[in-house]
Amino acid sequence: MHNHYDPTNEDDLMQPALEAARIGALLRNYYIGAALFSSNGELIATAYGAGITAGEIFHAETQLAILLRSGRSAGIFSQDERYIMTTTLQPCPQCRQICIQQQKLSVLYGASTPTSGANLGDLLETYTNTEKLRISENSGEQVVREAQLSKATRDQCIQGHKQYRTKVLKSANEVSAELMPFTDLLELVRPTNPTIIPKIRIYQANVRARLEQPHPFQQNNDTKIP
Ligand SMILES: [Zn+2]
């Protein structure tokens, strides 16, 4: 799969998200995939919704929002650049809010969904102060919206999810008994550049070492870190 996409062609941007959805479904999850791009259309990473096999926090959009956030902290991604995320299915309220909390991130989705509380999320969260701020930073444009897609791509987003939904629901109990023991949201992300995650790990280790030092204003107190 090539890594450069036309950032104005939303149909093109949806293709790696669809590929991630296909992988997720093959691995017994719902057919949900997401892709993260730089503003010039370079594919950074994809993730599939692994809520069934890895646990509820492993939604595709959450994994990529966390990658963006940690990569920005580590200085790998730009703080100033607007990133683009495509996702095959309208984000659930949790993912939606995590994405909105990231500055300069636009989210384009393929299929609307009446399930997952996604529409309720729109209703409730459009009026949070954070979202109002993000919209104003984006020249008044919504930061989470339906992508402009060809009929074929839209159908793939809609039908893929429909096709796997019943199967996944049927086997969900059986699968959840053997959940993968993951707690790390970067564990299942698939970056195009293999150095991204190791660089984030190094940065995390440095920050952790620093945070585990007593803070200067606590040194005179008898506060002890257990
Ligand atoms: Zn979600």
mmCIF file of C-alpha atoms in Angstrom, residues 50 77 121:
data_model
loop_
_atom_site.group_PDB
_atom_site.id
_atom_site.type_symbol
_atom_site.label_atom_id
_atom_site.label_comp_id
_atom_site.label_asym_id
_atom_site.label_seq_id
_atom_site.Cartn_x
_atom_site.Cartn_y
_atom_site.Cartn_z
ATOM 1 C CA ALA A 50 -10.088 -4.112 18.682
ATOM 2 C CA PHE A 77 4.571 15.227 14.951
ATOM 3 C CA GLY A 121 -22.761 11.864 21.277
#
